[in-house]
Coordinates of C-alpha atoms and ligand atoms in Angstrom, one line a residue:
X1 CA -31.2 -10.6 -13.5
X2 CA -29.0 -8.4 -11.4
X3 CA -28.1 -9.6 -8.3
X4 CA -29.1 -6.9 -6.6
X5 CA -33.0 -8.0 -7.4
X6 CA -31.9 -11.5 -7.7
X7 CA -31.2 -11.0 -3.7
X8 CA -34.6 -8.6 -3.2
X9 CA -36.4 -11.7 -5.0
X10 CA -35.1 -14.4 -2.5
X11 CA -35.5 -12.0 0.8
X12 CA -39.3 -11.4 -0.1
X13 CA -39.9 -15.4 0.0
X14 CA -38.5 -14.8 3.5
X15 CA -41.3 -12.3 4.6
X16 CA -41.9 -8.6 4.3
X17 CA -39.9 -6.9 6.6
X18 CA -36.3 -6.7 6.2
X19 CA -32.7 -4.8 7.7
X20 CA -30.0 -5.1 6.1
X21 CA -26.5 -4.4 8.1
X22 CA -23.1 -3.4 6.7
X23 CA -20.4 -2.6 9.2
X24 CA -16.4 -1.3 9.5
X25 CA -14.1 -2.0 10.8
X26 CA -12.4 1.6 12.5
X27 CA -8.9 -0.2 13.2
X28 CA -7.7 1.6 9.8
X29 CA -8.6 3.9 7.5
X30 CA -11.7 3.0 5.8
X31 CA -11.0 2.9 2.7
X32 CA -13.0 1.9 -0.9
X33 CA -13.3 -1.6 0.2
X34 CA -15.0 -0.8 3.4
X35 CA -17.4 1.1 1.2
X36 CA -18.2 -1.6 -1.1
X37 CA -20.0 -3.1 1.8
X38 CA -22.2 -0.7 2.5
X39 CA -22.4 0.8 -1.2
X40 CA -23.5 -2.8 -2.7
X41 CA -25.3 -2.8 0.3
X42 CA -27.6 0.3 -0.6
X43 CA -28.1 -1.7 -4.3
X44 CA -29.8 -4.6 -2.1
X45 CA -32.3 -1.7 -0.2
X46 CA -32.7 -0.1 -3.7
X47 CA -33.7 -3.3 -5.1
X48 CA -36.3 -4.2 -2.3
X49 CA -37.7 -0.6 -2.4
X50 CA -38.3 -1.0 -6.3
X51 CA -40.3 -4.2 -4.7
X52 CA -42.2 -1.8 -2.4
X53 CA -40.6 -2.8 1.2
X54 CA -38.8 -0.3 3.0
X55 CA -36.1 -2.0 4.4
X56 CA -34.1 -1.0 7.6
X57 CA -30.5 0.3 6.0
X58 CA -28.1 0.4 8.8
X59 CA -24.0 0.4 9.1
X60 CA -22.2 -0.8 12.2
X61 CA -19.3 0.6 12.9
X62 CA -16.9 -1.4 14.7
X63 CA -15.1 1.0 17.6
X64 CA -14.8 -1.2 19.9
X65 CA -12.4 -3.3 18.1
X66 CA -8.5 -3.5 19.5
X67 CA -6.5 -1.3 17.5
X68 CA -4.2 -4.5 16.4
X69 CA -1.9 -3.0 13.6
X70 CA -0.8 1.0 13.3
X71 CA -1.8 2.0 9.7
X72 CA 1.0 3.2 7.6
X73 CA 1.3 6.9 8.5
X74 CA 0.2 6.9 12.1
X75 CA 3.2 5.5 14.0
X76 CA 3.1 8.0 16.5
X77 CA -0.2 5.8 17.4
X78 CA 2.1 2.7 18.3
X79 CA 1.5 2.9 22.0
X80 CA -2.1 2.5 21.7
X81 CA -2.0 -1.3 20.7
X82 CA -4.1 -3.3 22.5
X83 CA -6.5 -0.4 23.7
X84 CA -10.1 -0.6 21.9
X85 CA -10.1 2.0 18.9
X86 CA -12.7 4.3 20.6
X87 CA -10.2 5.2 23.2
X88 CA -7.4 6.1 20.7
X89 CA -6.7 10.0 19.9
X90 CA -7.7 11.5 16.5
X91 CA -4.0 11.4 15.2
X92 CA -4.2 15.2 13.5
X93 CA -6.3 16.3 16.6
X94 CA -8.8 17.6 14.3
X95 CA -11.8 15.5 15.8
X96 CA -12.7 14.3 19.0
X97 CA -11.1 10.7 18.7
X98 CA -9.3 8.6 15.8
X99 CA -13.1 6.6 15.4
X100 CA -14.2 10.1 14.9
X101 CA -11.9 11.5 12.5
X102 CA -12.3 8.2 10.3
X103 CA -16.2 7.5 10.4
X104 CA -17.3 11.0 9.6
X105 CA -15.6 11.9 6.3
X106 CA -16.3 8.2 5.5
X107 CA -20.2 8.7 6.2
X108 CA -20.2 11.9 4.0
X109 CA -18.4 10.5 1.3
X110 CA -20.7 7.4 1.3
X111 CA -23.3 9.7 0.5
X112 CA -21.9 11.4 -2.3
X113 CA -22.5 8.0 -3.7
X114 CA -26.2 7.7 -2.7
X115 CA -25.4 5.6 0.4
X116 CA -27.2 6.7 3.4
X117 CA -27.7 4.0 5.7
X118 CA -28.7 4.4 9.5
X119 CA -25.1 4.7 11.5
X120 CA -25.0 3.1 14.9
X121 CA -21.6 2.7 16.8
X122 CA -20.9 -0.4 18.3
X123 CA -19.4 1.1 21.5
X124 CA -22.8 3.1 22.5
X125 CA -24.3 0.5 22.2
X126 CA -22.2 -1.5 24.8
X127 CA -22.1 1.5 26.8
X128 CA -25.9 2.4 26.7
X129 CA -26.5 -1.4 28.0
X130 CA -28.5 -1.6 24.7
X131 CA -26.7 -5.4 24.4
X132 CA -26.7 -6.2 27.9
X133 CA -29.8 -9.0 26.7
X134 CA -27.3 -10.2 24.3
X135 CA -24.2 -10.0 26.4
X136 CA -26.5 -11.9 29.0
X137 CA -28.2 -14.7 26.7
X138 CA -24.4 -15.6 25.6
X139 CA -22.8 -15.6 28.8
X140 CA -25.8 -17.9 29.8
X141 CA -24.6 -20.3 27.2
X142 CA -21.1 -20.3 27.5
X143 CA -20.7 -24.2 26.8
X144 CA -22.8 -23.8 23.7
X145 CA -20.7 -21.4 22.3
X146 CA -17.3 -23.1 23.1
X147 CA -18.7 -26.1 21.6
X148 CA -19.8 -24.2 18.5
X149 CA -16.6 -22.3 18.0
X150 CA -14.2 -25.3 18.7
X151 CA -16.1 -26.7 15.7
X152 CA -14.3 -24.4 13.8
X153 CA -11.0 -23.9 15.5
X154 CA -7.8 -26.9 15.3
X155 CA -6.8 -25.5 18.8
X156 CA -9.8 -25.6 20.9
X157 CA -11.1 -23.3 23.9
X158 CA -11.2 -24.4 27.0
X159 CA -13.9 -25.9 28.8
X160 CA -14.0 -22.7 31.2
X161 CA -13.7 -20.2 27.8
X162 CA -15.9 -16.8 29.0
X163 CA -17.5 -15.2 25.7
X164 CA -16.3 -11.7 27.1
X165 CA -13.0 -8.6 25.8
X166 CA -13.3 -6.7 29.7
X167 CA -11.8 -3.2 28.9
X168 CA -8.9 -2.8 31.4
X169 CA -10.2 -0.4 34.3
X170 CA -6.9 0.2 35.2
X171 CA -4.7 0.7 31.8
X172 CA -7.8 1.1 29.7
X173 CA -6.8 -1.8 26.8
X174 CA -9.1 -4.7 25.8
X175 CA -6.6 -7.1 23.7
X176 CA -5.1 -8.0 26.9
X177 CA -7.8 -8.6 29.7
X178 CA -8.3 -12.8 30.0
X179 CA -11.7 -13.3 31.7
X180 CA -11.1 -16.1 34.8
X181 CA -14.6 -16.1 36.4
X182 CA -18.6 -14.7 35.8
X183 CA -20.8 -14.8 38.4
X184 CA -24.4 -12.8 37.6
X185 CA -23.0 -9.6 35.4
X186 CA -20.0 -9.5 36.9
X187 CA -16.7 -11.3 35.2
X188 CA -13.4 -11.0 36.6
X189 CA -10.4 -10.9 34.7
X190 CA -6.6 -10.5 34.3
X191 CA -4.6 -8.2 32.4
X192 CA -1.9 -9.8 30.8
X193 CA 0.6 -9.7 27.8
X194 CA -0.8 -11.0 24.3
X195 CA 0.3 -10.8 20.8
X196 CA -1.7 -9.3 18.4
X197 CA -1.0 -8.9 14.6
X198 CA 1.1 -5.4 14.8
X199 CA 3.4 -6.9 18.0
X200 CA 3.4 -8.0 21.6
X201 CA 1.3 -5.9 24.0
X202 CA 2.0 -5.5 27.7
X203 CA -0.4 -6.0 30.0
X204 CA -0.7 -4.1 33.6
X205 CA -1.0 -7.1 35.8
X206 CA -4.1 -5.9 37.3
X207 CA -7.3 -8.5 38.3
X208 CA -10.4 -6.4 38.0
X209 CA -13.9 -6.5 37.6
X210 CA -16.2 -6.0 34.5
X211 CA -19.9 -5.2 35.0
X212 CA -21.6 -6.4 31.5
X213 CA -24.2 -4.2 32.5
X214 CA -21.9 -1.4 31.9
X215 CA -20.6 -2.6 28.7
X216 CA -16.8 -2.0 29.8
X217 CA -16.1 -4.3 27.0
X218 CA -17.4 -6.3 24.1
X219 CA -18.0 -9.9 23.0
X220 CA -15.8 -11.6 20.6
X221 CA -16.2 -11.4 17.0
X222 CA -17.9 -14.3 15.8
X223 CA -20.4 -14.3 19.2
X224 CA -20.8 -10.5 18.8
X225 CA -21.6 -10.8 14.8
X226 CA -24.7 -13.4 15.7
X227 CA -25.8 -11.5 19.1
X228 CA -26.0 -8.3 16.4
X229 CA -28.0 -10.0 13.6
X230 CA -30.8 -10.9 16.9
X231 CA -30.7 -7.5 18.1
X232 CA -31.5 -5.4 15.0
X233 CA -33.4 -8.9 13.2
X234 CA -30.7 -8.2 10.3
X235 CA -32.2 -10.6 7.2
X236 CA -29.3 -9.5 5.0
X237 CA -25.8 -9.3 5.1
X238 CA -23.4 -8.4 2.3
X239 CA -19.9 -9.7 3.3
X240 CA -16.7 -10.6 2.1
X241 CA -15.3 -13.5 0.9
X242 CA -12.5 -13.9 3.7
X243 CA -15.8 -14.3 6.0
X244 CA -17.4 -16.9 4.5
X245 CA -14.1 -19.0 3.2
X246 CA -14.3 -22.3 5.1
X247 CA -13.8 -22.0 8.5
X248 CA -14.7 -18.1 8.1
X249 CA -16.5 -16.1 10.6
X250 CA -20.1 -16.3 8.9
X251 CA -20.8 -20.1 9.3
X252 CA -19.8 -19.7 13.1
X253 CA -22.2 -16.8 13.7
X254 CA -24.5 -18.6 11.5
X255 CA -25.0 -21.7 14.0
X256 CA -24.4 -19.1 17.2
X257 CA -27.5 -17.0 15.7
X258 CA -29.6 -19.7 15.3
X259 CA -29.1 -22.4 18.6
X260 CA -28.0 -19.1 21.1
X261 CA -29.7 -16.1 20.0
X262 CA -32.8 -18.2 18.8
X263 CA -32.6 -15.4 15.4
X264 CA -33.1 -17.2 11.5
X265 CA -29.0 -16.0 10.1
X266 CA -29.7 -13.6 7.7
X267 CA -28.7 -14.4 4.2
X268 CA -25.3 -13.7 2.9
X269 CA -24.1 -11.8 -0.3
X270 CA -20.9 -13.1 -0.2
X271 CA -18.1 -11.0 -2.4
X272 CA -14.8 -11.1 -4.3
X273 CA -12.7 -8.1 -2.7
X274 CA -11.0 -6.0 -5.2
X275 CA -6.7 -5.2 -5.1
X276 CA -5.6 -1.7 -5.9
X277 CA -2.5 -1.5 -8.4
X278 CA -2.5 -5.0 -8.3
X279 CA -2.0 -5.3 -4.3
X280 CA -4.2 -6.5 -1.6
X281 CA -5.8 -2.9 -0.1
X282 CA -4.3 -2.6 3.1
X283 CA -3.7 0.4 5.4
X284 CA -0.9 -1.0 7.8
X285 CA 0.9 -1.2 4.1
X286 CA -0.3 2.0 2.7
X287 CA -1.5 0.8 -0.3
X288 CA -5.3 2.8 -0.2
X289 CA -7.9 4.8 -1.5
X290 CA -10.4 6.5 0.3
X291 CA -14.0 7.1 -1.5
X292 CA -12.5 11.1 -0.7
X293 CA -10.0 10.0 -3.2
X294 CA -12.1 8.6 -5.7
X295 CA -14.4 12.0 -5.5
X296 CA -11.1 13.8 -6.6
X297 CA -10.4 11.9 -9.5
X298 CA -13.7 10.3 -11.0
X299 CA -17.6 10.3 -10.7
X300 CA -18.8 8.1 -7.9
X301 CA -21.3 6.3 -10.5
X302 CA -18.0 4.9 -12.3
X303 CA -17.2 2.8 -9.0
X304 CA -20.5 2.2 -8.5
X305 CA -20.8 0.6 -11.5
X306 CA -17.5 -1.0 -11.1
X307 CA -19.0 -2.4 -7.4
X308 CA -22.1 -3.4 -9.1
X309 CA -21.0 -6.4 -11.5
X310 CA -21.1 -9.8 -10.7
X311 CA -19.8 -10.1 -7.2
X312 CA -17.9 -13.4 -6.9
X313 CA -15.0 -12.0 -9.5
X314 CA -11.6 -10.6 -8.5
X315 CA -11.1 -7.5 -9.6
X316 CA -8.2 -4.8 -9.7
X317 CA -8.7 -1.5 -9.7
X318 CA -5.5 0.1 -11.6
X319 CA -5.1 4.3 -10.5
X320 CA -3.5 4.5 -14.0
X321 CA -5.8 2.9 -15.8
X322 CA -9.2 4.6 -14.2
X323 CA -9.9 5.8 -17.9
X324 CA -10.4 2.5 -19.0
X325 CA -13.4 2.1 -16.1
X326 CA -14.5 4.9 -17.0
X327 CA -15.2 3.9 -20.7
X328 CA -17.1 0.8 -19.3
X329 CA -19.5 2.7 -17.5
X330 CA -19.8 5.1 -20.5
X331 CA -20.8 1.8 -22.5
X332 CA -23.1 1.1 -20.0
X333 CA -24.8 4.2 -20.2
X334 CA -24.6 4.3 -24.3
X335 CA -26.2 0.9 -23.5
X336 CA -29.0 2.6 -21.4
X337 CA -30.0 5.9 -23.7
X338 CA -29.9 3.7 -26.7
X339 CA -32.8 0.9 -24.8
X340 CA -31.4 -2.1 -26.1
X341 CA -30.2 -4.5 -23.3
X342 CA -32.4 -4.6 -19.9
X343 CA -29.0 -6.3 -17.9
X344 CA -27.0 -3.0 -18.7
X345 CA -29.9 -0.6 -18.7
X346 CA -30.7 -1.9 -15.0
X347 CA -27.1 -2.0 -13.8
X348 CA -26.4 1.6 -14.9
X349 CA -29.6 2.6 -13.3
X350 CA -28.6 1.0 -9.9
X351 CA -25.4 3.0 -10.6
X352 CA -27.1 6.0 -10.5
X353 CA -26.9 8.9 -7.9
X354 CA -28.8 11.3 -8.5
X355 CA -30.6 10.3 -11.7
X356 CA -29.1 9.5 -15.3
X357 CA -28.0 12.3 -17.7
X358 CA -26.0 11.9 -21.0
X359 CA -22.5 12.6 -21.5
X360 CA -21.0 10.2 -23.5
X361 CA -17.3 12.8 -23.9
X362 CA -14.2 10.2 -23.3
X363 CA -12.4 10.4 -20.0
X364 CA -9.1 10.8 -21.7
X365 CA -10.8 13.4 -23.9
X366 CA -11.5 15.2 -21.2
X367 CA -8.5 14.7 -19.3
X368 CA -6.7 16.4 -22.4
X369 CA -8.8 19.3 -22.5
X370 CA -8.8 20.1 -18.5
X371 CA -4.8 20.9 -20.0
X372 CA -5.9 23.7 -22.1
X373 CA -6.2 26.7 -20.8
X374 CA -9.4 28.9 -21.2
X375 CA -11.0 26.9 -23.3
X376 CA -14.6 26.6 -24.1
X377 CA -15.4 23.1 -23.0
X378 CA -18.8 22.9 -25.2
X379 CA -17.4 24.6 -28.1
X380 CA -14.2 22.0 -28.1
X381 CA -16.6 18.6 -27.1
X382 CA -18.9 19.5 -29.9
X383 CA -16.1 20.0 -32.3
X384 CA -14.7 16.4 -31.6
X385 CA -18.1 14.7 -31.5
X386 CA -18.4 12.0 -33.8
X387 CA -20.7 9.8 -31.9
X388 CA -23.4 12.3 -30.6
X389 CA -21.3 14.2 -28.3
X390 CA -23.4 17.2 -29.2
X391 CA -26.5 15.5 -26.8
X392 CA -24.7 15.9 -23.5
X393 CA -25.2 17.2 -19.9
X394 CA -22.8 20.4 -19.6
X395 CA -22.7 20.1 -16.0
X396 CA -21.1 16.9 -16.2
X397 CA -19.1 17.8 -18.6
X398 CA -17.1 20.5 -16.6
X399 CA -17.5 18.4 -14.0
X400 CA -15.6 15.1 -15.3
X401 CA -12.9 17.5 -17.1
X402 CA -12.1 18.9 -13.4
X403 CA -11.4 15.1 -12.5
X404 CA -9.9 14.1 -15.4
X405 CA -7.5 16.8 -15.2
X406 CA -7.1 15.5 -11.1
X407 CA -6.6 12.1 -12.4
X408 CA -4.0 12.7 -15.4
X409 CA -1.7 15.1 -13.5
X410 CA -1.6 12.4 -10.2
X411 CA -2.1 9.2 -12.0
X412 CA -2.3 9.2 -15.7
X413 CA 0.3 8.1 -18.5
X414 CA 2.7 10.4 -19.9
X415 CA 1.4 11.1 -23.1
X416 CA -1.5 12.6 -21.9
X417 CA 0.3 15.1 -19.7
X418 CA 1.1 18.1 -21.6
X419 CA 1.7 22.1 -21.0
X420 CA 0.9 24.0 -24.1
X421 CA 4.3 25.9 -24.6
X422 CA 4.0 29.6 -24.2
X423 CA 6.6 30.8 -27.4
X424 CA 8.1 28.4 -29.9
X425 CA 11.7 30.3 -30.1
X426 CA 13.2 26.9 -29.0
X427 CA 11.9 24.5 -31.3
X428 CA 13.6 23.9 -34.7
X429 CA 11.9 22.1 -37.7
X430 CA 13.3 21.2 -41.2
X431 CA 12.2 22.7 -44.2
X432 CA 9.6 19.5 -45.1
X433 CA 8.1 19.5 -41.4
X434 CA 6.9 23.5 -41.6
X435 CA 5.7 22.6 -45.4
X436 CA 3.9 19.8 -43.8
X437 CA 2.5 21.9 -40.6
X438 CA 1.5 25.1 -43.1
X439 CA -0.5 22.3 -45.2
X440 CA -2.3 21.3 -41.9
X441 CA -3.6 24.9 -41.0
X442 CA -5.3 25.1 -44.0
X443 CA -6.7 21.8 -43.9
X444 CA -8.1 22.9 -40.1
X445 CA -10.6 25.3 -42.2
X446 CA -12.5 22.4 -43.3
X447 CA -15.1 20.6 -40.9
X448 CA -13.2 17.4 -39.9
X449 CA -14.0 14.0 -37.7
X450 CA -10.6 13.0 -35.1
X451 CA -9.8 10.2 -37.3
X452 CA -10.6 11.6 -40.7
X453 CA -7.6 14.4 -39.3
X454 CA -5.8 12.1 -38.1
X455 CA -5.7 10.1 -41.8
X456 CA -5.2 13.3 -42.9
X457 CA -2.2 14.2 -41.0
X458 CA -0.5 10.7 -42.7
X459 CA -2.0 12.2 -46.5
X460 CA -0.4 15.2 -46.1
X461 CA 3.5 13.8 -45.0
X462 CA 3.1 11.2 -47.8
X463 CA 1.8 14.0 -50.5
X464 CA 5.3 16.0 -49.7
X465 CA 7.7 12.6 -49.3
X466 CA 7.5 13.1 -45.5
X467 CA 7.7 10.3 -43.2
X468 CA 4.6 10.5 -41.2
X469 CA 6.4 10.2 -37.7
X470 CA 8.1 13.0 -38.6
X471 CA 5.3 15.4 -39.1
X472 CA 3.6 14.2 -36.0
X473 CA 6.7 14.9 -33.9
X474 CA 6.5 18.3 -35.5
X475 CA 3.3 18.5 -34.5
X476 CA 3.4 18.0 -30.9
X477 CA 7.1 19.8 -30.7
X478 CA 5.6 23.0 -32.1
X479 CA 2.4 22.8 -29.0
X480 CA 4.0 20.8 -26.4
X481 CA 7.9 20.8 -26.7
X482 CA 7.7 17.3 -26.5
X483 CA 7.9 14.4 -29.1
X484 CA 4.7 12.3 -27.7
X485 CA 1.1 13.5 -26.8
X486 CA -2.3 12.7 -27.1
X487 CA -4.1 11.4 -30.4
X488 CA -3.0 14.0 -32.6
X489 CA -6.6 14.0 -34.6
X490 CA -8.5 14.8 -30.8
X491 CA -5.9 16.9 -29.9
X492 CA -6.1 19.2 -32.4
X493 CA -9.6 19.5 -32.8
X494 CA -10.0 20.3 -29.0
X495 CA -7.6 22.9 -29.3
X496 CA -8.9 26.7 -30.5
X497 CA -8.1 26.6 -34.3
X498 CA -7.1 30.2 -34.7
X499 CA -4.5 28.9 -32.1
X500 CA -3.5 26.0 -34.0
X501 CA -3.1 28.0 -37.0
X502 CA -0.6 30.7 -35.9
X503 CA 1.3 28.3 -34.4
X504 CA 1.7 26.3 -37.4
X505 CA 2.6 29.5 -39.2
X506 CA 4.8 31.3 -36.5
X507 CA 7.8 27.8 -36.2
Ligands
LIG1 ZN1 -9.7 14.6 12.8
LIG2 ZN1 -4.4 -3.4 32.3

């Protein structure tokens, strides 16, 4: 069973209402791992709805985080350390604020992939006193909490710990303020230096008052994370596997939900994270891709599909090697139109955006023919279908040669790069090679497969005491000017034949 419905299975023994929360982090860019969150997310609500409950869908987003690291890119952004992310400028002053310019993109993309969950921002909530109960019921059980957390921790809190980040009124950062005192909603505090992760932050010195009421702040991570789950009755979490390693934020919030905020945890779906190029995906190293990204190079059901497989495997996602993802999802849907295995056929549904619809024409294939110029992409996919190309939706078709032509020319291997050379004046071939090309042209009358051409292509050097390499390279000299190119069998067949022909006549 998937685990989608493996999850929508166990949450209905728990009763029949459910919300499920996903949240970011805004302290970088949010990039494809922030969105597996909510996308694997939306598979859980999908699978519930299938079950007939509508479940509450919603995604947090975290602005009132301290912005501890400066993203590669944003340097001019170092001053802001230590201030809460809401407060920081939208660094190409194209959007109100930096939370801004991240979240919306991020929420449109998200729905290019089907995900649509409720957003709520942290920060208006703080600030519309909508967690003041929260804030309240923690601060009320301050020794509860310190005893919880130290459970976790090899340096322990103090006794006098205060579960509340004040927001400087004075220099307006929130990594710095230390809470001294709380009496009723008021907490007093001094702003001090700290370390956080990107370097040391300065505080102001100033000893100020923060009026929870008010929300000029926010309550650390772990208390926060439980005081949310009470608030909105969350039943369901996905989450990553950094928060629920030992020690990890989830079994603190856990215990916190349950003995402060009196709330049943919800239950976890605990995933591997995925590396790009091999790397842990990190913004303060540069080394991301944004679901905008993904939309320029592939179809969003390929990463949903990619997002959708067992979830406690780590996986890489390799920019140069998106073809090869591609092809797995294409078995899956080969899988799904042919009926024959329910695991697949339900993964690819749950991949689905916006219903499915046949294509079944290789990524690379398609890559190649975004290179050729006015061509007639129906014409050239049904000449190189061997395997029921001709029962496929056009509209994908020109759609996933667009991308495959973004892909090759930013991320794809050599040999599928090409430029069709304009006149051949340049290129000289022996005696044996032009024999061998002229054969060819003639041969391109008759109705061939890619690989019977491409058998045919070593027939004909043999039949003329040609080694075969040799033809090929006079192949791909006389289109592309270069020695190496795509499988010569596809390539030719996608290219126009009265083309081919000429050009095999005029070197
Ligand atoms: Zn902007
Ligand atoms: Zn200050």
């Amino acid at each position: 069973m998937h685990w989608a419905d493996k999850t929508a299975e166990d949450l209905t023994r728990r009763g029949k209402s459910h919300v499920i929360e996903t949240g970011t982090s805004i302290s970088g860019i949010p990039h494809i791992g922030n969105a597996s969150d909510v996308i694997r997310g939306d598979a859980i609500r999908k699978a519930l709805a299938d079950k007939g409950i509508n479940a509450r869908f919603i995604w947090v987003a975290d602005d009132s985080d301290p912005f501890r690291k400066v993203p590669r890119g944003f340097e001019k952004l170092k001053d802001y350390l230590g201030f809460p992310v809401h407060d920081l400028p939208d660094p190409e002053g194209c959007h109100a604020n930096f939370v801004d310019h991240f979240v919306e993109p991020f929420i449109a993309d998200l729905s290019e992939f089907g995900a649509a969950p409720e957003v709520i921002s942290g920060r208006e909530m703080y600030k519309n006193g909508e967690f003041y109960g929260g804030i309240k019921t923690a601060l009320d059980n301050c020794e509860k909490i310190v005893e919880i957390l130290n459970g976790f921790r090899q340096e322990p809190l103090p006794g006098d710990f205060i579960p509340w980040n004040p927001v400087c009124e004075k220099c307006g950062r929130i990594s710095t303020t230390k809470p001294l005192s709380r009496v009723g909603d008021i907490v007093r505090y001094v702003c001090e230096r700290t370390e956080v992760s990107g370097g040391t932050v300065e505080g102001c010195g100033f000893e100020g008052e923060s009026d929870i009421k008010k929300g000029g702040g926010k309550l650390p991570w772990r208390v926060e994370w439980a005081m949310r789950w009470a608030h909105f009755g969350v039943t369901c979490e996905p989450l990553g596997k950094e928060h629920a390693s030992a020690g990890g934020s989830f079994w603190t919030s856990k215990i916190v939900c349950k003995d402060v905020f009196g709330w049943e945890p919800p239950m976890p779906v605990i995933y591997e994270f995925f590396t790009l190029n091999g790397e842990k995906i990190s913004s303060s190293k540069g080394n991301v891709i944004t679901l905008s990204d993904w939309l320029e190079i592939a179809e969003p059901e390929v990463l949903k599909a990619f997002m959708y497989k067992v979830l406690k495997k780590q996986r890489d996602i390799d920019l140069g090697r998106v073809s090869n993802l591609v092809d797995e999802y294409d078995e899956l849907e080969a899988m799904y139109f042919a009926g024959s295995d329910e695991d697949s056929k339900r993964h690819y549904e749950l991949s689905q955006v916006s219903g499915p619809k046949k294509l079944q024409v290789p990524f690379t294939m398609c890559a190649v023919m975004s290179q050729i110029p006015n061509l007639d992409l129906e014409e050239a996919a049904k000449r190189l279908g061997n395997q029921g190309y001709e029962d496929f939706d056009l509209g994908r078709l020109d759609k996933r040669t667009r991308l495959a032509g973004n892909w090759v020319r930013r991320f794809g291997p050599d040999y599928l790069r090409f430029e069709l050379l304009q006149d051949v004046s340049g290129i000289c071939l022996d005696e044996k090679q032009k024999e061998g090309l002229s054969i060819l042209a003639g041969e391109l009358d008759k109705k061939y497969k890619p690989a019977e051409l491409h058998k045919k292509i070593y027939e004909t050097a043999r039949s003329i005491g040609l080694e075969p390499n040799s033809l090929f390279d006079s192949i791909y000299l006389s289109l592309i000017g270069k020695t190496k190119g795509p499988r010569a069998g596809y390539f030719l067949l996608a290219l126009d034949k009265n083309f081919v022909q000429k050009r095999f006549g005029d070197v």
